GROMACS .gro file of C-alpha atoms in nm:
model
  208
    1UNK     CA    1  -0.104  -1.607  -2.335
    2UNK     CA    2   0.135  -1.431  -2.096
    3UNK     CA    3   0.022  -1.414  -1.743
    4UNK     CA    4   0.135  -1.079  -1.579
    5UNK     CA    5   0.081  -1.021  -1.220
    6UNK     CA    6   0.083  -0.659  -1.085
    7UNK     CA    7   0.127  -0.605  -0.711
    8UNK     CA    8   0.000  -0.292  -0.551
    9UNK     CA    9   0.182  -0.058  -0.302
   10UNK     CA   10   0.092   0.154  -0.006
   11UNK     CA   11  -0.260   0.296  -0.026
   12UNK     CA   12  -0.450  -0.024  -0.074
   13UNK     CA   13  -0.448  -0.099   0.293
   14UNK     CA   14  -0.767  -0.144   0.487
   15UNK     CA   15  -0.883  -0.316   0.808
   16UNK     CA   16  -0.966  -0.687   0.758
   17UNK     CA   17  -0.735  -0.723   0.459
   18UNK     CA   18  -0.585  -1.068   0.425
   19UNK     CA   19  -0.866  -1.230   0.641
   20UNK     CA   20  -0.936  -1.490   0.362
   21UNK     CA   21  -0.558  -1.583   0.341
   22UNK     CA   22  -0.431  -1.612   0.685
   23UNK     CA   23  -0.578  -1.951   0.765
   24UNK     CA   24  -0.475  -2.090   0.424
   25UNK     CA   25  -0.100  -2.005   0.482
   26UNK     CA   26  -0.031  -2.032   0.856
   27UNK     CA   27   0.331  -2.102   0.808
   28UNK     CA   28   0.398  -1.775   0.613
   29UNK     CA   29   0.178  -1.586   0.869
   30UNK     CA   30   0.381  -1.733   1.151
   31UNK     CA   31   0.705  -1.641   0.970
   32UNK     CA   32   0.587  -1.282   0.915
   33UNK     CA   33   0.509  -1.238   1.285
   34UNK     CA   34   0.846  -1.368   1.373
   35UNK     CA   35   1.014  -1.106   1.150
   36UNK     CA   36   0.793  -0.813   1.273
   37UNK     CA   37   0.796  -0.919   1.639
   38UNK     CA   38   0.426  -0.895   1.664
   39UNK     CA   39   0.111  -1.060   1.519
   40UNK     CA   40   0.052  -0.977   1.147
   41UNK     CA   41  -0.297  -1.103   1.169
   42UNK     CA   42  -0.374  -0.870   1.447
   43UNK     CA   43  -0.212  -0.584   1.269
   44UNK     CA   44  -0.428  -0.633   0.951
   45UNK     CA   45  -0.748  -0.671   1.142
   46UNK     CA   46  -0.697  -0.348   1.344
   47UNK     CA   47  -0.441  -0.349   1.621
   48UNK     CA   48  -0.497  -0.038   1.832
   49UNK     CA   49  -0.131  -0.028   1.930
   50UNK     CA   50  -0.014  -0.041   1.576
   51UNK     CA   51  -0.255   0.174   1.347
   52UNK     CA   52  -0.260   0.046   0.997
   53UNK     CA   53  -0.236   0.386   0.845
   54UNK     CA   54   0.116   0.451   0.994
   55UNK     CA   55   0.381   0.386   0.739
   56UNK     CA   56   0.587   0.178   0.986
   57UNK     CA   57   0.308  -0.080   0.983
   58UNK     CA   58   0.128  -0.022   0.655
   59UNK     CA   59   0.407  -0.141   0.414
   60UNK     CA   60   0.481  -0.457   0.610
   61UNK     CA   61   0.116  -0.545   0.630
   62UNK     CA   62   0.064  -0.481   0.258
   63UNK     CA   63   0.370  -0.678   0.159
   64UNK     CA   64   0.263  -0.972   0.360
   65UNK     CA   65  -0.088  -0.971   0.213
   66UNK     CA   66   0.049  -0.919  -0.132
   67UNK     CA   67   0.277  -1.224  -0.095
   68UNK     CA   68  -0.004  -1.442   0.033
   69UNK     CA   69  -0.229  -1.330  -0.257
   70UNK     CA   70   0.056  -1.408  -0.488
   71UNK     CA   71   0.094  -1.753  -0.345
   72UNK     CA   72  -0.273  -1.831  -0.375
   73UNK     CA   73  -0.270  -1.704  -0.750
   74UNK     CA   74   0.015  -1.937  -0.835
   75UNK     CA   75  -0.139  -2.243  -0.652
   76UNK     CA   76  -0.483  -2.186  -0.808
   77UNK     CA   77  -0.324  -2.201  -1.157
   78UNK     CA   78  -0.057  -2.455  -1.090
   79UNK     CA   79   0.223  -2.223  -1.177
   80UNK     CA   80   0.372  -1.866  -1.109
   81UNK     CA   81   0.318  -1.572  -1.340
   82UNK     CA   82   0.516  -1.524  -1.642
   83UNK     CA   83   0.595  -1.158  -1.538
   84UNK     CA   84   0.561  -0.993  -1.209
   85UNK     CA   85   0.537  -0.615  -1.176
   86UNK     CA   86   0.507  -0.393  -0.870
   87UNK     CA   87   0.374  -0.036  -0.794
   88UNK     CA   88   0.615   0.132  -0.542
   89UNK     CA   89   0.621  -0.106  -0.249
   90UNK     CA   90   0.478  -0.378  -0.466
   91UNK     CA   91   0.814  -0.392  -0.640
   92UNK     CA   92   0.940  -0.593  -0.339
   93UNK     CA   93   0.656  -0.855  -0.396
   94UNK     CA   94   0.753  -0.862  -0.760
   95UNK     CA   95   1.103  -0.940  -0.679
   96UNK     CA   96   1.000  -1.205  -0.425
   97UNK     CA   97   0.771  -1.358  -0.689
   98UNK     CA   98   1.056  -1.366  -0.928
   99UNK     CA   99   1.276  -1.547  -0.677
  100UNK     CA  100   1.524  -1.264  -0.620
  101UNK     CA  101   1.481  -1.324  -0.235
  102UNK     CA  102   1.264  -1.525  -0.004
  103UNK     CA  103   0.946  -1.417   0.159
  104UNK     CA  104   1.099  -1.342   0.503
  105UNK     CA  105   1.401  -1.181   0.359
  106UNK     CA  106   1.178  -0.938   0.168
  107UNK     CA  107   0.977  -0.857   0.465
  108UNK     CA  108   1.283  -0.780   0.668
  109UNK     CA  109   1.391  -0.537   0.388
  110UNK     CA  110   1.048  -0.378   0.388
  111UNK     CA  111   1.060  -0.340   0.767
  112UNK     CA  112   1.411  -0.187   0.764
  113UNK     CA  113   1.292   0.060   0.479
  114UNK     CA  114   0.984   0.186   0.659
  115UNK     CA  115   1.178   0.263   1.002
  116UNK     CA  116   1.348   0.586   0.854
  117UNK     CA  117   1.042   0.659   0.636
  118UNK     CA  118   0.825   0.665   0.944
  119UNK     CA  119   1.028   0.955   1.100
  120UNK     CA  120   0.910   1.195   0.825
  121UNK     CA  121   0.630   1.395   0.921
  122UNK     CA  122   0.366   1.596   0.728
  123UNK     CA  123   0.255   1.595   0.370
  124UNK     CA  124   0.018   1.387   0.179
  125UNK     CA  125  -0.072   1.255  -0.167
  126UNK     CA  126  -0.381   1.273  -0.404
  127UNK     CA  127  -0.469   1.140  -0.734
  128UNK     CA  128  -0.609   1.365  -1.007
  129UNK     CA  129  -0.847   1.162  -1.234
  130UNK     CA  130  -0.958   1.279  -1.564
  131UNK     CA  131  -0.669   1.513  -1.675
  132UNK     CA  132  -0.352   1.424  -1.851
  133UNK     CA  133  -0.018   1.494  -1.693
  134UNK     CA  134   0.043   1.786  -1.940
  135UNK     CA  135  -0.302   1.944  -1.832
  136UNK     CA  136  -0.211   1.893  -1.465
  137UNK     CA  137   0.144   2.050  -1.502
  138UNK     CA  138  -0.003   2.350  -1.684
  139UNK     CA  139  -0.226   2.406  -1.375
  140UNK     CA  140   0.063   2.344  -1.132
  141UNK     CA  141   0.233   2.649  -1.286
  142UNK     CA  142  -0.013   2.872  -1.091
  143UNK     CA  143   0.157   3.044  -0.786
  144UNK     CA  144  -0.099   2.898  -0.550
  145UNK     CA  145  -0.009   2.545  -0.667
  146UNK     CA  146   0.367   2.555  -0.675
  147UNK     CA  147   0.397   2.352  -0.354
  148UNK     CA  148   0.248   2.047  -0.537
  149UNK     CA  149   0.464   1.796  -0.724
  150UNK     CA  150   0.390   1.531  -0.972
  151UNK     CA  151   0.478   1.214  -0.790
  152UNK     CA  152   0.359   0.932  -1.027
  153UNK     CA  153   0.183   0.866  -1.355
  154UNK     CA  154  -0.056   0.572  -1.303
  155UNK     CA  155  -0.236   0.602  -1.624
  156UNK     CA  156  -0.281   0.866  -1.907
  157UNK     CA  157  -0.555   1.035  -1.699
  158UNK     CA  158  -0.449   0.947  -1.339
  159UNK     CA  159  -0.179   1.170  -1.206
  160UNK     CA  160  -0.049   1.147  -0.845
  161UNK     CA  161   0.043   1.461  -0.675
  162UNK     CA  162   0.231   1.514  -0.346
  163UNK     CA  163   0.276   1.800  -0.109
  164UNK     CA  164   0.445   1.884   0.214
  165UNK     CA  165   0.097   1.969   0.341
  166UNK     CA  166  -0.111   1.714   0.514
  167UNK     CA  167  -0.413   1.752   0.289
  168UNK     CA  168  -0.303   1.831  -0.070
  169UNK     CA  169  -0.661   1.784  -0.203
  170UNK     CA  170  -0.722   2.144  -0.087
  171UNK     CA  171  -0.491   2.261  -0.354
  172UNK     CA  172  -0.536   1.974  -0.595
  173UNK     CA  173  -0.904   2.067  -0.633
  174UNK     CA  174  -0.791   2.379  -0.823
  175UNK     CA  175  -0.662   2.152  -1.094
  176UNK     CA  176  -1.010   2.104  -1.223
  177UNK     CA  177  -1.086   2.294  -1.538
  178UNK     CA  178  -1.216   2.644  -1.482
  179UNK     CA  179  -1.438   2.621  -1.784
  180UNK     CA  180  -1.560   2.262  -1.827
  181UNK     CA  181  -1.554   2.134  -2.192
  182UNK     CA  182  -1.846   1.947  -2.344
  183UNK     CA  183  -1.886   1.677  -2.229
  184UNK     CA  184  -1.701   1.759  -1.900
  185UNK     CA  185  -1.441   1.514  -1.798
  186UNK     CA  186  -1.491   1.299  -1.498
  187UNK     CA  187  -1.220   1.493  -1.292
  188UNK     CA  188  -1.202   1.374  -0.932
  189UNK     CA  189  -0.915   1.430  -0.673
  190UNK     CA  190  -0.939   1.160  -0.418
  191UNK     CA  191  -0.664   1.145  -0.146
  192UNK     CA  192  -0.430   0.853  -0.152
  193UNK     CA  193  -0.407   0.614   0.130
  194UNK     CA  194  -0.068   0.737   0.251
  195UNK     CA  195   0.027   0.954   0.558
  196UNK     CA  196   0.335   1.093   0.408
  197UNK     CA  197   0.449   1.273   0.086
  198UNK     CA  198   0.630   0.984  -0.070
  199UNK     CA  199   0.795   1.019  -0.423
  200UNK     CA  200   0.840   1.406  -0.357
  201UNK     CA  201   1.133   1.583  -0.516
  202UNK     CA  202   1.169   1.805  -0.210
  203UNK     CA  203   1.165   1.551   0.059
  204UNK     CA  204   1.406   1.585   0.349
  205UNK     CA  205   1.723   1.352   0.335
  206UNK     CA  206   1.567   1.083   0.565
  207UNK     CA  207   1.254   1.072   0.322
  208UNK     CA  208   1.474   0.995   0.036
   0.00000   0.00000   0.00000
């Protein structure tokens, strides 16, 4: 059997994440705090000075917790995964798990990456659940939805959209079928946990 480890990206963050890992890996937690210049434990628990939803802090926190979870996964099984994959930011964790670079080096890269990304303002992302990408693109041809872009294809019926507007779900909700088939699909459009319009074709140069 092949063990495949898939590491998530920005959008999975939540206050309190990593609480069950910090005490188990104090050395890595200390290294992370040294790289970032502040306490990663406090950041993940809800630092009022460094809001977790802000990209500048989100991606570093997710990278650290991913790395700790990956370390625990390998220790519990006595070996690392046969294959490591990452979604967006999670690619850095996959590369770290593969030995391409060390934990601290990877965190430094992520921190450097987020600095210019954090200067981008506006926009947002939302996932359309229950429609295929062809069905979504057909609806995006409507004049009222032309400011929305397909950002990512997570599954056959989970399409992520992005927009320059801060709340794309307002427009995304129009992607639902006007005449529901029988049985109706479970179409939902929850917002993603990102404050910016990442993966967007029409981002300003800094965002790219």
